[in-house]
Tab-separated table of C-alpha atoms in Angstrom:
chain	number	residue	atom	x	y	z
V	26	UNK	CA	55.382	133.327	183.328
V	27	UNK	CA	52.489	132.616	180.946
V	28	UNK	CA	49.571	130.550	182.199
V	29	UNK	CA	48.147	130.076	178.712
V	30	UNK	CA	49.328	128.302	175.569
V	31	UNK	CA	48.155	128.280	171.964
V	32	UNK	CA	49.172	125.413	169.651
V	33	UNK	CA	48.710	125.746	165.895
V	34	UNK	CA	47.904	122.796	163.642
V	35	UNK	CA	48.099	124.186	160.085
V	36	UNK	CA	46.513	121.249	158.248
V	37	UNK	CA	43.068	121.255	156.619
V	38	UNK	CA	41.078	118.810	154.510
V	39	UNK	CA	39.617	121.775	152.627
V	40	UNK	CA	40.579	125.446	152.418
V	41	UNK	CA	37.715	127.886	153.110
V	42	UNK	CA	37.275	130.817	150.737
V	43	UNK	CA	37.563	133.446	153.489
V	44	UNK	CA	40.405	131.998	155.575
V	45	UNK	CA	43.760	133.772	155.810
V	46	UNK	CA	45.178	131.759	158.717
V	47	UNK	CA	48.394	129.819	158.225
V	48	UNK	CA	47.200	126.551	156.679
V	49	UNK	CA	47.921	123.913	154.005
V	50	UNK	CA	46.071	120.951	152.526
V	51	UNK	CA	46.864	117.960	154.720
V	52	UNK	CA	47.312	115.549	151.791
V	53	UNK	CA	50.993	114.509	151.453
V	54	UNK	CA	52.128	116.906	154.165
V	55	UNK	CA	54.775	115.899	156.751
V	56	UNK	CA	52.275	115.781	159.606
V	57	UNK	CA	54.223	113.430	161.876
V	58	UNK	CA	57.463	115.358	161.400
V	59	UNK	CA	55.583	118.576	162.138
V	60	UNK	CA	54.251	117.182	165.415
V	61	UNK	CA	57.806	116.145	166.353
V	62	UNK	CA	59.045	119.664	165.619
V	63	UNK	CA	56.271	121.297	167.599
V	64	UNK	CA	57.181	119.143	170.597
V	65	UNK	CA	60.798	120.300	170.203
V	66	UNK	CA	59.597	123.901	170.175
V	67	UNK	CA	57.660	123.338	173.404
V	68	UNK	CA	60.719	121.747	175.058
V	69	UNK	CA	63.115	124.496	173.883
V	70	UNK	CA	60.706	127.253	174.926
V	71	UNK	CA	60.016	125.841	178.388
V	72	UNK	CA	63.727	125.374	178.975
V	73	UNK	CA	64.236	129.079	178.256
V	74	UNK	CA	60.966	130.252	179.845
V	75	UNK	CA	59.752	127.674	182.407
V	76	UNK	CA	56.011	127.451	182.773
V	77	UNK	CA	53.899	127.966	185.840
V	78	UNK	CA	50.648	126.059	186.377
V	79	UNK	CA	48.697	126.324	183.133
V	80	UNK	CA	45.176	127.735	183.225
V	81	UNK	CA	44.214	127.484	179.572
V	82	UNK	CA	45.394	125.560	176.503
V	83	UNK	CA	43.901	126.169	173.070
V	84	UNK	CA	44.628	123.998	170.026
V	85	UNK	CA	43.618	125.737	166.814
V	86	UNK	CA	44.401	125.864	163.143
V	87	UNK	CA	44.002	125.034	160.409
V	88	UNK	CA	41.979	122.104	161.611
V	89	UNK	CA	43.356	120.095	164.553
V	90	UNK	CA	40.716	117.405	164.043
V	91	UNK	CA	41.993	116.820	160.488
V	92	UNK	CA	44.691	114.673	162.142
V	93	UNK	CA	44.073	110.938	162.159
V	94	UNK	CA	43.546	109.146	165.483
V	95	UNK	CA	47.202	108.132	165.813
V	96	UNK	CA	48.455	111.649	165.086
V	97	UNK	CA	45.866	113.140	167.398
V	98	UNK	CA	46.945	110.823	170.197
V	99	UNK	CA	50.582	111.817	169.554
V	100	UNK	CA	49.673	115.507	169.917
V	101	UNK	CA	47.579	114.947	173.042
V	102	UNK	CA	50.381	112.969	174.687
V	103	UNK	CA	52.878	115.732	173.951
V	104	UNK	CA	50.592	118.390	175.434
V	105	UNK	CA	49.958	116.329	178.556
V	106	UNK	CA	53.648	115.556	179.048
V	107	UNK	CA	54.960	119.089	178.764
V	108	UNK	CA	52.146	121.518	179.474
V	109	UNK	CA	49.702	119.965	181.924
V	110	UNK	CA	51.154	116.902	183.694
V	111	UNK	CA	49.584	117.652	187.076
V	112	UNK	CA	46.697	120.000	186.353
V	113	UNK	CA	43.045	119.053	186.115
V	114	UNK	CA	41.681	122.612	186.262
V	115	UNK	CA	42.898	123.718	182.826
V	116	UNK	CA	40.414	125.075	180.293
V	117	UNK	CA	41.519	122.804	177.437
V	118	UNK	CA	40.007	123.671	174.059
V	119	UNK	CA	40.224	121.987	170.654
V	120	UNK	CA	38.916	123.526	167.451
V	121	UNK	CA	36.906	121.043	165.395
V	122	UNK	CA	35.219	120.782	162.025
V	123	UNK	CA	31.830	119.019	162.098
V	124	UNK	CA	32.652	116.632	159.261
V	125	UNK	CA	35.973	115.563	160.815
V	126	UNK	CA	34.416	114.295	164.002
V	127	UNK	CA	33.937	110.645	164.825
V	128	UNK	CA	32.904	109.168	168.157
V	129	UNK	CA	36.397	107.648	168.396
V	130	UNK	CA	38.061	111.080	168.066
V	131	UNK	CA	35.695	112.621	170.579
V	132	UNK	CA	36.393	109.870	173.126
V	133	UNK	CA	40.132	110.267	172.494
V	134	UNK	CA	39.918	114.001	173.187
V	135	UNK	CA	37.735	113.550	176.261
V	136	UNK	CA	39.973	110.870	177.757
V	137	UNK	CA	43.013	113.120	177.246
V	138	UNK	CA	41.474	115.886	179.351
V	139	UNK	CA	40.052	118.139	176.636
V	140	UNK	CA	37.011	119.774	178.215
V	141	UNK	CA	35.987	122.404	175.662
V	142	UNK	CA	35.295	122.143	171.941
V	143	UNK	CA	34.999	124.950	169.404
V	144	UNK	CA	33.103	123.975	166.257
V	145	UNK	CA	33.569	125.985	163.074
V	146	UNK	CA	29.943	125.935	161.904
V	147	UNK	CA	29.642	129.467	160.420
V	148	UNK	CA	26.098	128.994	159.043
V	149	UNK	CA	23.184	126.572	159.034
V	150	UNK	CA	22.368	127.280	155.382
V	151	UNK	CA	23.771	124.494	153.172
V	152	UNK	CA	23.879	126.700	150.092
V	153	UNK	CA	25.852	129.375	151.923
V	154	UNK	CA	28.196	126.771	153.395
V	155	UNK	CA	29.101	125.650	149.869
V	156	UNK	CA	29.623	129.255	148.742
V	157	UNK	CA	32.132	129.939	151.504
V	158	UNK	CA	34.043	126.706	150.904
V	159	UNK	CA	32.908	124.735	153.954
V	160	UNK	CA	32.785	120.965	153.535
V	161	UNK	CA	30.098	120.147	156.106
V	162	UNK	CA	26.316	120.476	156.009
V	163	UNK	CA	23.939	121.879	158.615
V	164	UNK	CA	22.845	118.329	159.393
V	165	UNK	CA	26.452	117.261	159.990
V	166	UNK	CA	26.940	120.213	162.343
V	167	UNK	CA	23.903	119.168	164.374
V	168	UNK	CA	25.053	115.555	164.443
V	169	UNK	CA	28.650	116.373	165.486
V	170	UNK	CA	27.577	118.658	168.329
V	171	UNK	CA	24.965	116.208	169.599
V	172	UNK	CA	27.554	113.409	169.475
V	173	UNK	CA	30.019	115.563	171.443
V	174	UNK	CA	27.366	116.239	174.069
V	175	UNK	CA	26.581	112.527	174.239
V	176	UNK	CA	30.281	111.735	174.806
V	177	UNK	CA	30.285	114.180	177.730
V	178	UNK	CA	31.371	117.595	176.447
V	179	UNK	CA	29.409	120.273	178.277
V	180	UNK	CA	31.396	123.353	177.310
V	181	UNK	CA	30.988	123.884	173.577
V	182	UNK	CA	31.515	126.954	171.411
V	183	UNK	CA	30.127	127.478	167.918
V	184	UNK	CA	31.716	129.960	165.511
V	185	UNK	CA	29.316	131.884	163.267
V	186	UNK	CA	30.001	134.344	160.449
V	187	UNK	CA	27.496	136.919	159.210
V	188	UNK	CA	27.410	139.314	156.253
V	189	UNK	CA	28.288	136.409	153.961
V	190	UNK	CA	27.864	136.646	150.167
V	191	UNK	CA	24.146	136.659	149.277
V	192	UNK	CA	23.189	136.261	152.942
V	193	UNK	CA	19.894	137.870	153.896
V	194	UNK	CA	18.702	139.079	157.279
V	195	UNK	CA	16.017	136.345	157.493
V	196	UNK	CA	18.637	133.722	156.675
V	197	UNK	CA	20.898	134.965	159.458
V	198	UNK	CA	17.950	134.871	161.855
V	199	UNK	CA	17.332	131.263	160.808
V	200	UNK	CA	20.982	130.382	161.512
V	201	UNK	CA	20.743	131.923	164.985
V	202	UNK	CA	17.574	130.020	165.866
V	203	UNK	CA	19.148	126.768	164.635
V	204	UNK	CA	22.208	127.498	166.746
V	205	UNK	CA	20.167	128.195	169.882
V	206	UNK	CA	18.390	124.852	169.489
V	207	UNK	CA	21.692	123.040	170.154
V	208	UNK	CA	21.822	123.936	173.838
V	209	UNK	CA	25.488	124.965	173.800
V	210	UNK	CA	27.380	127.300	176.128
V	211	UNK	CA	29.265	129.840	173.991
V	212	UNK	CA	29.167	131.622	170.635
V	213	UNK	CA	31.816	133.548	168.715
V	214	UNK	CA	30.138	135.500	165.908
V	215	UNK	CA	32.077	137.653	163.465
V	216	UNK	CA	31.274	139.797	160.480
V	217	UNK	CA	32.984	138.550	157.325
V	218	UNK	CA	36.273	140.333	156.659
V	219	UNK	CA	37.763	140.001	153.192
V	220	UNK	CA	41.465	139.278	153.639
V	221	UNK	CA	44.208	139.382	150.967
V	222	UNK	CA	45.359	136.074	149.476
V	223	UNK	CA	41.941	134.452	149.868
V	224	UNK	CA	39.475	133.221	147.255
V	225	UNK	CA	36.999	135.885	148.350
V	226	UNK	CA	39.596	138.629	147.904
V	227	UNK	CA	40.147	137.546	144.300
V	228	UNK	CA	36.404	137.403	143.635
V	229	UNK	CA	35.853	140.824	145.208
V	230	UNK	CA	38.502	142.369	142.959
V	231	UNK	CA	36.650	140.891	139.983
V	232	UNK	CA	33.321	142.297	141.239
V	233	UNK	CA	32.019	138.762	141.649
V	234	UNK	CA	31.363	138.792	145.394
V	235	UNK	CA	27.781	139.911	146.176
V	236	UNK	CA	28.109	141.079	149.792
V	237	UNK	CA	25.271	142.481	151.917
V	238	UNK	CA	25.160	146.257	152.342
V	239	UNK	CA	26.778	147.954	155.343
V	240	UNK	CA	23.264	148.692	156.612
V	241	UNK	CA	22.315	145.000	156.450
V	242	UNK	CA	25.569	144.050	158.154
V	243	UNK	CA	24.815	146.463	160.999
V	244	UNK	CA	21.274	145.088	161.245
V	245	UNK	CA	22.639	141.547	161.505
V	246	UNK	CA	24.929	142.613	164.356
V	247	UNK	CA	22.021	144.297	166.138
V	248	UNK	CA	19.916	141.147	165.740
V	249	UNK	CA	22.839	139.045	166.959
V	250	UNK	CA	23.157	141.034	170.183
V	251	UNK	CA	19.399	141.115	170.804
V	252	UNK	CA	18.905	137.395	170.199
V	253	UNK	CA	21.918	136.350	172.250
V	254	UNK	CA	20.642	138.332	175.226
V	255	UNK	CA	17.139	136.949	174.762
V	256	UNK	CA	18.447	133.377	174.796
V	257	UNK	CA	20.609	133.825	177.891
V	258	UNK	CA	24.039	134.468	176.339
V	259	UNK	CA	25.879	137.404	177.922
V	260	UNK	CA	27.965	139.542	175.570
V	261	UNK	CA	31.335	139.869	177.268
V	262	UNK	CA	33.370	140.941	174.222
V	263	UNK	CA	32.490	142.566	170.919
V	264	UNK	CA	32.029	139.225	169.147
V	265	UNK	CA	31.682	136.727	172.004
V	266	UNK	CA	28.685	135.565	174.013
V	267	UNK	CA	28.488	133.019	176.817
V	268	UNK	CA	26.285	131.460	179.431
V	269	UNK	CA	27.131	132.798	182.896
V	270	UNK	CA	30.565	131.644	184.066
V	271	UNK	CA	31.488	130.015	180.763
V	272	UNK	CA	33.362	132.865	179.090
V	273	UNK	CA	36.482	131.710	177.228
V	274	UNK	CA	39.413	131.962	179.641
V	275	UNK	CA	41.819	131.620	176.743
V	276	UNK	CA	40.409	134.513	174.737
V	277	UNK	CA	40.287	136.634	177.883
V	278	UNK	CA	44.033	136.064	178.190
V	279	UNK	CA	44.460	138.036	174.957
V	280	UNK	CA	41.979	140.795	175.821
V	281	UNK	CA	43.416	141.163	179.329
V	282	UNK	CA	46.803	141.747	177.673
V	283	UNK	CA	48.372	138.829	179.542
V	284	UNK	CA	51.279	136.697	178.375
V	285	UNK	CA	50.875	133.352	176.596
V	286	UNK	CA	52.981	130.767	174.802
V	287	UNK	CA	52.494	130.324	171.058
V	288	UNK	CA	53.617	127.041	169.481
V	289	UNK	CA	53.498	125.919	165.867
V	290	UNK	CA	54.072	127.320	162.384
V	291	UNK	CA	52.759	130.854	162.034
V	292	UNK	CA	51.780	131.137	165.690
V	293	UNK	CA	52.373	134.173	167.894
V	294	UNK	CA	53.340	134.282	171.552
V	295	UNK	CA	53.842	136.895	174.253
V	296	UNK	CA	56.517	135.763	176.707
V	297	UNK	CA	58.772	137.682	179.089
V	298	UNK	CA	57.751	141.019	177.598
V	299	UNK	CA	58.448	139.919	174.008
V	300	UNK	CA	55.922	139.350	171.243
V	301	UNK	CA	57.246	136.467	169.137
V	302	UNK	CA	56.135	135.426	165.654
V	303	UNK	CA	57.011	132.013	164.225
V	304	UNK	CA	57.842	131.207	160.627
V	305	UNK	CA	54.695	130.237	158.738
V	306	UNK	CA	56.021	127.987	155.940
V	307	UNK	CA	56.421	124.457	157.266
V	308	UNK	CA	59.893	123.941	155.805
V	309	UNK	CA	61.310	127.089	157.406
V	310	UNK	CA	59.604	126.381	160.722
V	311	UNK	CA	60.858	122.789	160.820
V	312	UNK	CA	64.371	123.672	159.580
V	313	UNK	CA	64.907	126.092	162.458
V	314	UNK	CA	63.942	123.460	165.002
V	315	UNK	CA	66.064	120.829	163.278
V	316	UNK	CA	69.005	123.194	163.877
V	317	UNK	CA	68.121	123.421	167.559
V	318	UNK	CA	66.786	126.975	167.313
V	319	UNK	CA	63.448	128.519	168.208
V	320	UNK	CA	61.523	129.193	164.957
V	321	UNK	CA	61.079	132.954	165.391
V	322	UNK	CA	60.849	135.133	162.341
V	323	UNK	CA	60.503	138.082	164.720
V	324	UNK	CA	60.880	138.744	168.442
V	325	UNK	CA	59.915	142.228	169.576
V	326	UNK	CA	60.468	143.680	173.030
V	327	UNK	CA	57.239	145.474	173.923
V	328	UNK	CA	57.914	148.996	175.198
V	329	UNK	CA	55.886	150.506	178.035
V	330	UNK	CA	54.228	152.858	175.546
V	331	UNK	CA	53.205	149.929	173.321
V	332	UNK	CA	51.946	147.929	176.311
V	333	UNK	CA	49.770	150.873	177.377
V	334	UNK	CA	48.309	151.185	173.887
V	335	UNK	CA	47.620	147.432	173.781
V	336	UNK	CA	45.996	147.615	177.206
V	337	UNK	CA	43.495	150.134	175.851
V	338	UNK	CA	42.542	148.682	172.486
V	339	UNK	CA	42.442	145.097	173.755
V	340	UNK	CA	40.656	145.999	176.988
V	341	UNK	CA	38.006	148.043	175.213
V	342	UNK	CA	36.989	144.916	173.294
V	343	UNK	CA	35.572	143.625	176.586
V	344	UNK	CA	32.149	144.853	177.568
V	345	UNK	CA	33.509	145.433	181.083
V	346	UNK	CA	35.965	147.921	179.583
V	347	UNK	CA	39.269	149.134	181.024
V	348	UNK	CA	39.429	149.397	184.816
V	349	UNK	CA	41.053	152.690	185.833
V	350	UNK	CA	42.490	151.465	189.132
V	351	UNK	CA	43.987	148.331	187.583
V	352	UNK	CA	45.487	150.463	184.806
V	353	UNK	CA	47.093	152.783	187.381
V	354	UNK	CA	48.461	149.853	189.387
V	355	UNK	CA	49.912	148.283	186.249
V	356	UNK	CA	51.486	151.354	184.644
V	357	UNK	CA	51.857	153.909	187.451
V	358	UNK	CA	49.781	156.525	185.608
V	359	UNK	CA	46.140	157.473	185.213
V	360	UNK	CA	44.474	156.795	181.865
V	361	UNK	CA	43.450	160.452	181.656
V	362	UNK	CA	47.103	161.544	181.976
V	363	UNK	CA	47.921	159.706	178.755
V	364	UNK	CA	44.752	159.697	176.673
V	365	UNK	CA	42.726	162.719	177.787
V	366	UNK	CA	42.332	164.097	174.234
V	367	UNK	CA	41.245	160.739	172.791
V	368	UNK	CA	38.813	160.093	175.616
V	369	UNK	CA	37.284	163.576	175.347
V	370	UNK	CA	36.726	163.124	171.586
V	371	UNK	CA	35.238	159.624	171.887
V	372	UNK	CA	32.956	160.729	174.732
V	373	UNK	CA	31.699	163.587	172.534
V	374	UNK	CA	31.068	161.108	169.717
V	375	UNK	CA	29.206	158.862	172.202
V	376	UNK	CA	31.395	155.887	171.261
V	377	UNK	CA	32.654	155.335	174.826
V	378	UNK	CA	31.294	156.038	178.289
V	379	UNK	CA	33.197	156.763	181.484
V	380	UNK	CA	32.363	156.047	185.101
V	381	UNK	CA	34.403	156.537	188.248
V	382	UNK	CA	35.930	153.078	187.771
V	383	UNK	CA	35.915	152.149	184.042
V	384	UNK	CA	36.001	153.310	180.450
V	385	UNK	CA	34.019	151.131	178.045
V	386	UNK	CA	32.288	151.103	174.687
V	387	UNK	CA	28.750	152.393	174.362
V	388	UNK	CA	26.201	150.420	172.366
V	389	UNK	CA	26.962	152.670	169.393
V	390	UNK	CA	30.671	152.133	169.997
V	391	UNK	CA	30.316	148.378	169.484
V	392	UNK	CA	29.470	149.035	165.839
V	393	UNK	CA	32.527	151.248	165.363
V	394	UNK	CA	34.997	149.367	167.549
V	395	UNK	CA	37.927	149.549	165.143
V	396	UNK	CA	37.490	153.312	164.856
V	397	UNK	CA	37.655	153.564	168.648
V	398	UNK	CA	40.696	151.281	168.991
V	399	UNK	CA	42.701	153.192	166.390
V	400	UNK	CA	42.473	156.335	168.530
V	401	UNK	CA	44.763	154.690	171.085
V	402	UNK	CA	47.478	153.564	168.673
């Protein structure tokens, strides 16, 4: 049974120009009814697929901290009741926007057992923050993180995005140095991807989105890796860096190809060999639960062939790579039996390296990760 759970809160006070996650403006939305429905989904799911002791819970969005204190308390109570009644060793993460945070919310989260926060900062350049549709300032980001530390949070992640419109290499370097000054434990840093149905996608199609060149994007990634290492953050996945022992257990659940519950509108889960996708629109999601049904728009039984492919392209995201012995124990076959042609090609291209025990990306391979992963699909 899964030892991890993701809960999706699709409400935001402002929609970012790059975001394609399932989300809606919180104003006039049925937030309380949604929280009731999500609790029903948890109850129905656990009745069908009882949980074991949970190891990681992640509440994301949307913006979970867009909820008011009463709604937040309602959500926290539901999680405690059904997912972690007797466990104090859970990695329990909440995503947070800097301008949503108050000391009262932070204390509420801390008292409920939340022990990890993930702040969507993205940049420490106020002009860039406005361009990408963020509602906070660099000063607010500093203040929110310092307040969280003062309340007692000592496992904090900051999300950063690079290759933003009009972003320069010196500006990105400035953002990194500002981020390092916060004394936090973990960074997730991603290159901007232009997704359909976003403001940036529309602007790009109108030739009104001045993005950095591919060369500058690659330089930013190189700087990111160098600076993270220099400041004591170990790169354990293509886009994730952590102080020793503080890697995200929840994200590793995905990259280790392990099962997890997914609750909420638009969420995905992997339970009992099935990958499940929930309805995204709130009305459809809530209507299914009102009828006493799980809100799946799709439930797919993962074949052994698909599981093997997922094992490779998810595992290669980790800097530790894919362990050959563990692969053999899991699937009863050697990696070379299945992927010899792909491995030979990628070795020749110097995008992966192979030892007696693992296959992993080379430094060059980190820049062309998607090209590597596609070889195994």
